[in-house]
Short mmCIF file of C-alpha atoms in Angstrom, two decimals:
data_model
loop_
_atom_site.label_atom_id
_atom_site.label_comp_id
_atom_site.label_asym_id
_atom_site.label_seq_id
_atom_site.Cartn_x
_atom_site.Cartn_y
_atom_site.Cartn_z
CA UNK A 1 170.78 193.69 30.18
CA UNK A 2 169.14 196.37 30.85
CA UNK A 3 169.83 199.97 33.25
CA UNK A 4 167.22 201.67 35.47
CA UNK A 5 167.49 204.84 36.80
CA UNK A 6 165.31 205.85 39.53
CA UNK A 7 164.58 210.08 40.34
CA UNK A 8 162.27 210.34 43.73
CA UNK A 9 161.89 206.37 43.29
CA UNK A 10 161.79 203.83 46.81
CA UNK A 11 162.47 200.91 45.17
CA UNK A 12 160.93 197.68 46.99
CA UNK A 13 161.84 194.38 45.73
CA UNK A 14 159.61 191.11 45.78
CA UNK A 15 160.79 187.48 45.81
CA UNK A 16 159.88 185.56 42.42
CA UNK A 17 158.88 182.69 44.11
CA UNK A 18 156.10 184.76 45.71
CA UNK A 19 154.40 185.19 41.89
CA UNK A 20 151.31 182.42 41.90
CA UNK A 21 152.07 179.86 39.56
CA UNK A 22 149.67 179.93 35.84
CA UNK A 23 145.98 179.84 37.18
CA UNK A 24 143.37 177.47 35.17
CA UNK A 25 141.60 178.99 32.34
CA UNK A 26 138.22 180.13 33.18
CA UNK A 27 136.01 182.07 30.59
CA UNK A 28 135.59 185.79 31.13
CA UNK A 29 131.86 186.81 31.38
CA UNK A 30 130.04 187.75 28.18
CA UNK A 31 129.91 191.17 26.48
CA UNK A 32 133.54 191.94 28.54
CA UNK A 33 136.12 193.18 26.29
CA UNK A 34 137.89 189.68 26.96
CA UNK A 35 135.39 188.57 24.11
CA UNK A 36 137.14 190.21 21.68
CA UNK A 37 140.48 188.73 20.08
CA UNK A 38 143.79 190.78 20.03
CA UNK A 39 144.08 193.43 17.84
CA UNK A 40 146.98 195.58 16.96
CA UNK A 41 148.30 198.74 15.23
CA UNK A 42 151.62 200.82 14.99
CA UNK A 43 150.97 203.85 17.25
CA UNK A 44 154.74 205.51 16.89
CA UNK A 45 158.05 203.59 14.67
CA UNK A 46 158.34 200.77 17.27
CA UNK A 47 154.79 201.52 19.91
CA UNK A 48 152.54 199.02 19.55
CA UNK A 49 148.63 199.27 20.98
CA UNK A 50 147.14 195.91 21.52
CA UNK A 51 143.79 196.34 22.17
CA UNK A 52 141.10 193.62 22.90
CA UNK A 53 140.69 190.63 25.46
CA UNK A 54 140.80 193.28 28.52
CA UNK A 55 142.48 196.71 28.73
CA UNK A 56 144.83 197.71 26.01
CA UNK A 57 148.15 196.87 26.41
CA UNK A 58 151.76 198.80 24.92
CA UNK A 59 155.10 197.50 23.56
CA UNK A 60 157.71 199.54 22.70
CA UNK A 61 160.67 197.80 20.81
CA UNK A 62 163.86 198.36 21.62
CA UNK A 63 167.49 197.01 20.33
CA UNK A 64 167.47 195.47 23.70
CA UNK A 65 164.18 194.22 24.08
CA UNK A 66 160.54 195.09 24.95
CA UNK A 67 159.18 197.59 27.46
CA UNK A 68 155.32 196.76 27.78
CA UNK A 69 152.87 198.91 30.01
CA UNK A 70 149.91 196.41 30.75
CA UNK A 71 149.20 192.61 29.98
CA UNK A 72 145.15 192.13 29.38
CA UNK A 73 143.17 189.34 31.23
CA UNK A 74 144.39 186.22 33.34
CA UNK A 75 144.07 183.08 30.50
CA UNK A 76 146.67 181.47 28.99
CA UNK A 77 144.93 181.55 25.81
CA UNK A 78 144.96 185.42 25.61
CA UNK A 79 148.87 185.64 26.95
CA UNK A 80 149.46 183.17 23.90
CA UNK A 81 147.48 185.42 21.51
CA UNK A 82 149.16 188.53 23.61
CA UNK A 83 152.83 187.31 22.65
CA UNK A 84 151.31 185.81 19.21
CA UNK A 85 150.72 189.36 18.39
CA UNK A 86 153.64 191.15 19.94
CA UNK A 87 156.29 188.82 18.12
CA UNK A 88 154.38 189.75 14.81
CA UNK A 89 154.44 193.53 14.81
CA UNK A 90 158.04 194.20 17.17
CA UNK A 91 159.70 190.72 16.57
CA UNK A 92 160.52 187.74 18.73
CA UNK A 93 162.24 189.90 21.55
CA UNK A 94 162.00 189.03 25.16
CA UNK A 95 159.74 191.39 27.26
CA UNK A 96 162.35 192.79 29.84
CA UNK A 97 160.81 195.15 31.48
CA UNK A 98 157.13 195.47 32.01
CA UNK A 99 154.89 198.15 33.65
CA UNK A 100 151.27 197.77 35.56
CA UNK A 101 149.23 200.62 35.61
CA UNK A 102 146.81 199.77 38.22
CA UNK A 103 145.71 196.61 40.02
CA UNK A 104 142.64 195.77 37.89
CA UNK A 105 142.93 192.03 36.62
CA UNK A 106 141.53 193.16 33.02
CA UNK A 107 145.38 195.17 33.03
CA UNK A 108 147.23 192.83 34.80
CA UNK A 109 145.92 189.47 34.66
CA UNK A 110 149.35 187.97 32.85
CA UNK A 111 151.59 189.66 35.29
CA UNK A 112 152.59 186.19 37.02
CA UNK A 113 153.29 184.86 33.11
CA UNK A 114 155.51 188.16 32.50
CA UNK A 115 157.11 187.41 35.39
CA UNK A 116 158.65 184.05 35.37
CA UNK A 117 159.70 184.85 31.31
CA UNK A 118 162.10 187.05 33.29
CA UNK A 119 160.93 190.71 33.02
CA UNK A 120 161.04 193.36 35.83
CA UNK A 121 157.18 193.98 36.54
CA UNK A 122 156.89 197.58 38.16
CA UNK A 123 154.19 199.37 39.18
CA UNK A 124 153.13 201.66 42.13
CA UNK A 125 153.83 200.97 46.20
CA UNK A 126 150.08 201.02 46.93
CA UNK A 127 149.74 198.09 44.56
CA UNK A 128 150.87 194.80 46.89
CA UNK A 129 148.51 195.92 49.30
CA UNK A 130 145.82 196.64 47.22
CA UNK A 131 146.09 193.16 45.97
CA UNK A 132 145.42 191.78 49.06
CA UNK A 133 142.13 192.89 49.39
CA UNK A 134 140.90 193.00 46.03
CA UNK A 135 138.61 190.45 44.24
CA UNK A 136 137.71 190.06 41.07
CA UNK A 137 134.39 188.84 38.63
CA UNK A 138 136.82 187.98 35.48
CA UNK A 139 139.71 186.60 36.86
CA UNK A 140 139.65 182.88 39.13
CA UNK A 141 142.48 184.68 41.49
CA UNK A 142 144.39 188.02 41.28
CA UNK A 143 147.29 189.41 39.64
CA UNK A 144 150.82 188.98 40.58
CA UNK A 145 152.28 191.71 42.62
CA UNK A 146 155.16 193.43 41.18
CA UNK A 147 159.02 192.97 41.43
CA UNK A 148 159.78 196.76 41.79
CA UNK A 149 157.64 199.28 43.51
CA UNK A 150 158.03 203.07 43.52
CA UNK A 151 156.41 206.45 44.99
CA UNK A 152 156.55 209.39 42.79
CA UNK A 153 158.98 208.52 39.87
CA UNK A 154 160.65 205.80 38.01
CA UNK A 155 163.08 205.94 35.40
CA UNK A 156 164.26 202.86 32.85
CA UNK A 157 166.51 203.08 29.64
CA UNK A 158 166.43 199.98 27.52
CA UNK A 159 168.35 200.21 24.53
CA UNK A 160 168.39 203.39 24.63
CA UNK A 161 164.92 203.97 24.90
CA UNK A 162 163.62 206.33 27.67
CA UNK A 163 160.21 205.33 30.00
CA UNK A 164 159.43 207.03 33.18
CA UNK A 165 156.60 206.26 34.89
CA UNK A 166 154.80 208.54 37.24
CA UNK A 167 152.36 208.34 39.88
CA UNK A 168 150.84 211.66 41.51
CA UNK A 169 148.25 210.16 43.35
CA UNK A 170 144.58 208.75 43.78
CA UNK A 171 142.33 208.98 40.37
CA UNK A 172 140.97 205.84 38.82
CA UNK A 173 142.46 204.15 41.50
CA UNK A 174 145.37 204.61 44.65
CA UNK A 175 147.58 203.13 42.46
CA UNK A 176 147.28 204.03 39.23
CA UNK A 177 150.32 205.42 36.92
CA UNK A 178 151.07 206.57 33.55
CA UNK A 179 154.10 205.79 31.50
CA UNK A 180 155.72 208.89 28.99
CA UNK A 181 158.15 207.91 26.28
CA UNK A 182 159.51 211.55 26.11
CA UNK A 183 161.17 210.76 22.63
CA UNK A 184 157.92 210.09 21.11
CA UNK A 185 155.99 212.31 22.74
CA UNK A 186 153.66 209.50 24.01
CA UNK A 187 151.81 208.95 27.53
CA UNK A 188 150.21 205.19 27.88
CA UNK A 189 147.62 206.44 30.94
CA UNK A 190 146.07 203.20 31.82
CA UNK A 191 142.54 204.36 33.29
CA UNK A 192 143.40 207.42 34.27
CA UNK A 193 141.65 208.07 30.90
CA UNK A 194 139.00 205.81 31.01
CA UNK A 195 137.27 207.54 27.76
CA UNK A 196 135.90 204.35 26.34
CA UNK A 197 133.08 204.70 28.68
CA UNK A 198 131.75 205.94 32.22
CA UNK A 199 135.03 207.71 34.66
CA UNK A 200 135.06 204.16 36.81
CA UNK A 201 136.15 204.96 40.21
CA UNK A 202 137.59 201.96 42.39
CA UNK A 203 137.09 204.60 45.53
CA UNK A 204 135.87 201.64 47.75
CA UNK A 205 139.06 199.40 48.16
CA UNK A 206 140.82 200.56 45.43
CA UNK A 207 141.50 203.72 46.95
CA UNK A 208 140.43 205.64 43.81
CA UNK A 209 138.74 209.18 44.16
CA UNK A 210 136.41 211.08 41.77
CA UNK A 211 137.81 214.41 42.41
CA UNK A 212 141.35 213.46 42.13
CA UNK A 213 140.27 211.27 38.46
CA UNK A 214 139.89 215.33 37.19
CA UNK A 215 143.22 216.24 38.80
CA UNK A 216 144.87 213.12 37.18
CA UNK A 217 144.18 214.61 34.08
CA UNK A 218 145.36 218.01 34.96
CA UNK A 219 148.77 216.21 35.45
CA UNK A 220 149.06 214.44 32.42
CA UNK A 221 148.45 217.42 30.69
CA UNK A 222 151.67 218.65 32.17
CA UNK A 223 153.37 216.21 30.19
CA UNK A 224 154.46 217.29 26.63
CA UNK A 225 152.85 214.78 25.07
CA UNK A 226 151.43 214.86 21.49
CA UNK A 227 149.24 211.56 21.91
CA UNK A 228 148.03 209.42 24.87
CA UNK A 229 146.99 205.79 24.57
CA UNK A 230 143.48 205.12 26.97
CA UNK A 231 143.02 201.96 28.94
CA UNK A 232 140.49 201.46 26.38
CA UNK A 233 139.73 201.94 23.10
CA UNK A 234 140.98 201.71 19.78
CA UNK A 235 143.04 204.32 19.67
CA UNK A 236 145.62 206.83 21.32
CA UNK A 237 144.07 210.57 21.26
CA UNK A 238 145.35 213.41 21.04
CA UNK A 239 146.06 216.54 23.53
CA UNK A 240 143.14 218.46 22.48
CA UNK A 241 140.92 215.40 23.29
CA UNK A 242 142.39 214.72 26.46
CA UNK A 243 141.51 218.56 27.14
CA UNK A 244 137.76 218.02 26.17
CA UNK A 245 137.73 215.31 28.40
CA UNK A 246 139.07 216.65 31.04
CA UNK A 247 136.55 219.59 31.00
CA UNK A 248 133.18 216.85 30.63
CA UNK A 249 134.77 215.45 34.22
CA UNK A 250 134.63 218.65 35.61
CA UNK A 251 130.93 219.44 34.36
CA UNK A 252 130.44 216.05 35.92
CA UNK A 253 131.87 216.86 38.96
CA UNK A 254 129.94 220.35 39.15
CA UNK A 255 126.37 218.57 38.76
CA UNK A 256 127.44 216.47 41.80
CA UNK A 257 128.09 218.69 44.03
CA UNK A 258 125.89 221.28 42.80
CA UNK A 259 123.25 218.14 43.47
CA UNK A 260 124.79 217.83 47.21
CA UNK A 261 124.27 221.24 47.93
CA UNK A 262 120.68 220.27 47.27
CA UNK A 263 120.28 217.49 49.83
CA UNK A 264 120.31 214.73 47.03
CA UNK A 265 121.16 211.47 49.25
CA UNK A 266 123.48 208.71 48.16
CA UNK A 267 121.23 206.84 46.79
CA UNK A 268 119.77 209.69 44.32
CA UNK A 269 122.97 210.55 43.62
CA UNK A 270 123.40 209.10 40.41
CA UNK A 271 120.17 210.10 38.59
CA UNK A 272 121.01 213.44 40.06
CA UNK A 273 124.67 213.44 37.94
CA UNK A 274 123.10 211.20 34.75
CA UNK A 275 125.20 212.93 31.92
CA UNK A 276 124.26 211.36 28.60
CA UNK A 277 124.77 214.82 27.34
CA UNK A 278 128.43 214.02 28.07
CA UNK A 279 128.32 210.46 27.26
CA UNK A 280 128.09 209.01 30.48
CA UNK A 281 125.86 207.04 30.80
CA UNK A 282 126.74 205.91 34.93
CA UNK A 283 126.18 202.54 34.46
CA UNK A 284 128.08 199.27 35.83
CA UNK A 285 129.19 198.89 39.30
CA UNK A 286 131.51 201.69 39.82
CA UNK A 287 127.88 203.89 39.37
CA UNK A 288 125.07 201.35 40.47
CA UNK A 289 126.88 199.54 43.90
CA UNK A 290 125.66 202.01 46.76
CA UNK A 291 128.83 200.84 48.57
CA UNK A 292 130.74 202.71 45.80
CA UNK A 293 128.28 205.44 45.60
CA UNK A 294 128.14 206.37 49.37
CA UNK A 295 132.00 207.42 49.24
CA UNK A 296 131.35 209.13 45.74
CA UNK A 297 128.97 211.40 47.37
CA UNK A 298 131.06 211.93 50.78
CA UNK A 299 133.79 213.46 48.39
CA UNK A 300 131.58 215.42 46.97
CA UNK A 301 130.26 216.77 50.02
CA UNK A 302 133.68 217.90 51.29
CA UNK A 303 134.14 219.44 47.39
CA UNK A 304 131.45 221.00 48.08
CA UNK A 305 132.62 222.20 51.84
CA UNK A 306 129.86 220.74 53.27
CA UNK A 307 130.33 218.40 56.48
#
């Protein structure tokens, strides 16, 4: 069994039988990170990074079970692998309660499997609704909703083993939240540090914002952590990188608006902001779509206090 305790948390529950039951396989597209098997690696004594086949994905081992932020893409060939690799580095323990960051099937795409095994899947109260609308290229339908939604805060001990997730608001997307294992010192952030590649900003249905990405990371940093673990990448990083990357978001963020304040339109907007100097390179959808881009450079109109 295991206890939650819930500070500023509205808990919401959903049914089980509302989870969709275990989709057909269908191959991801090439070059996504769903190419690339499941590795692993001991992060902290009993935190486990899984990275590979989609976003990375976090155990920590308990006495009483797993807590797991994140669950990779929608096949039941990588959930296999997924549990394949869990049971080998924190033993063959039942997940029992599992966290989503954000809505993205490449994070979630096993939340129906985690589900039925018997965990409590929580993530943010934006997320059911996001769900609705969203659609996805790697993934033949979306991810389960979860079992427990909260607002600001939500607390868990599981064998005596501390996780509180937190949501402050709209970054990588209107859902997103990070999980902090205070006793290690550890934030997993999901995509609110996206530092594998380009800041991706769902701002079009996934209510995500460019200017609040920046002010994501200013909360995190609030946290006394000692290392964060990416939604990508191979490894957790430390404060002073989160810090460096939190200041090439804001030089980002200062070309764009200083390019608003310019007249640069929408669709100039991104050769206006292109940062290889930073490592951005402003590439894939998020960068490219001018459906995304339109609301990219509305934002940073208003940054900019410009009508």
């Amino acid at each position: 069994m295991f206890h939650a305790m819930t500070g500023c948390a509205m808990l919401a529950l959903c049914p089980l039988s509302a989870v969709a039951q275990a989709p057909a396989e269908r191959p991801p597209a090439p070059g996504t990170p769903a190419t690339i098997p499941v590795l692993s690696k001991e992060i902290m004594p009993g935190l486990f990074l899984f990275t590979g086949r989609g976003g990375n994905a976090v155990v920590r081992a308990t006495p009483d079970g797993l807590i797991a932020v994140d669950n990779k893409v929608m096949r039941e060939s990588v959930f296999n692998e997924l549990r394949d690799a869990i049971a080998k580095r924190a033993g063959d323990q039942p997940i029992k309660v599992a966290f989503i960051t954000h809505h993205h099937a490449d994070h979630g795409g096993s939340n129906a499997r985690i589900r039925a095994d018997g965990a409590e899947l929580i993530g943010h109260s934006n997320l059911p609704a996001i769900l609705t609308t969203y659609t996805s290229t790697i993934a033949p339908r979306n991810p389960a909703p979860p079992s427990i939604t909260f607002e600001r805060e939500h607390r868990v001990t599981l064998g005596g083993v501390e996780a509180i997730a937190y949501h402050w608001g709209p970054g990588h997307t209107g859902a997103d939240i990070a999980v902090y294992f205070p006793d290690q010192r550890v934030v997993v952030a999901g995509d609110m540090l996206h530092m594998a590649g380009d800041p991706a900003i769902d701002i079009l249905d996934g209510g995500g914002s460019l200017i609040g990405f920046r002010d994501r990371i200013d909360d995190l940093l609030k946290l006394d952590f000692v290392l964060a673990i990416p939604g990508h990448g191979e490894n957790a990083v430390t404060r002073d990188e989160v810090k460096l990357y939190r200041q090439r978001i804001q030089q980002l963020i200062d070309r764009g608006i200083a390019a608003v304040r310019r007249g640069v339109k929408p669709d100039d907007l991104r050769d206006a902001m292109r940062s290889d100097d930073l490592g951005f390179r402003l590439v894939g959808h998020f960068w490219t779509d001018p459906r995304y881009i339109a609301p990219i450079h509305a934002e940073l109109l208003n940054a900019a206090g410009q009508p």
